[in-house]
Amino acid sequence: MLIGDRPGPGTLYGAIKRLEERGLIEALAAQDRRKPYQLTPVGRQMLQAELERTRSVAAVGLRRLAVT
């Protein structure tokens, strides 16, 4: 998938299912035809850890770009 491409329904629903199975998100009450989700406490912790890791990787990359 290229940047800007939208995932197909099968891709999106498969990802949602995996996140639910891993206990990272949970479904909320349906709103019309929409089915909203929220992060679980475990999901929030994992997201925070991943964002911190990504920030660290970005910082290293930015430092290396500044040197060259």
Coordinates of C-alpha atoms in Angstrom, one line a residue:
M1 CA 0.0 0.0 0.0
L2 CA 1.3 3.5 -0.9
I3 CA 1.1 6.5 1.3
G4 CA -2.3 8.1 0.8
D5 CA -3.9 4.8 -0.3
R6 CA -6.9 3.7 1.8
P7 CA -7.1 0.2 3.1
G8 CA -9.9 -2.0 1.8
P9 CA -12.7 -3.2 4.0
G10 CA -11.1 -6.6 4.5
T11 CA -7.8 -5.1 5.6
L12 CA -9.5 -2.7 8.0
Y13 CA -11.8 -5.3 9.6
G14 CA -9.0 -7.8 9.8
A15 CA -6.9 -5.3 11.7
I16 CA -9.8 -4.4 14.0
K17 CA -10.4 -8.1 14.8
R18 CA -6.7 -8.7 15.6
L19 CA -6.6 -5.6 17.9
E20 CA -9.7 -6.8 19.7
E21 CA -8.4 -10.4 20.0
R22 CA -5.2 -9.0 21.6
G23 CA -7.2 -6.9 24.0
L24 CA -5.9 -3.6 22.7
I25 CA -9.3 -2.1 21.7
E26 CA -12.9 -2.7 22.7
A27 CA -16.1 -1.9 20.9
L28 CA -18.4 0.8 22.2
A29 CA -22.2 1.0 21.7
A30 CA -23.1 1.3 18.0
Q31 CA -24.0 4.8 16.7
D32 CA -26.3 4.5 13.7
R33 CA -24.3 2.4 11.2
R34 CA -21.0 3.1 12.9
K35 CA -19.3 0.8 15.4
P36 CA -16.8 2.9 17.4
Y37 CA -13.9 1.5 19.4
Q38 CA -11.7 2.7 22.1
L39 CA -8.3 1.8 23.4
T40 CA -8.1 -0.5 26.4
P41 CA -5.7 0.3 29.2
V42 CA -3.3 -2.3 27.8
G43 CA -3.8 -0.8 24.3
R44 CA -3.0 2.6 25.6
Q45 CA 0.2 1.4 27.2
M46 CA 1.3 -0.4 24.1
L47 CA 0.5 2.6 21.9
Q48 CA 2.5 4.9 24.3
A49 CA 5.5 2.5 24.2
E50 CA 5.4 2.3 20.4
L51 CA 5.1 6.1 20.0
E52 CA 8.1 6.6 22.4
R53 CA 10.1 4.0 20.3
T54 CA 9.1 5.8 17.1
R55 CA 10.1 9.1 18.6
S56 CA 13.5 7.7 19.5
V57 CA 14.0 6.3 16.0
A58 CA 13.0 9.6 14.5
A59 CA 15.4 11.5 16.7
V60 CA 18.4 9.3 15.6
G61 CA 17.4 9.8 12.0
L62 CA 17.2 13.5 12.4
R63 CA 20.6 13.7 14.1
R64 CA 22.1 11.6 11.3
L65 CA 20.6 13.9 8.6
A66 CA 22.0 17.0 10.4
V67 CA 25.5 15.5 10.3
T68 CA 25.6 14.8 6.6

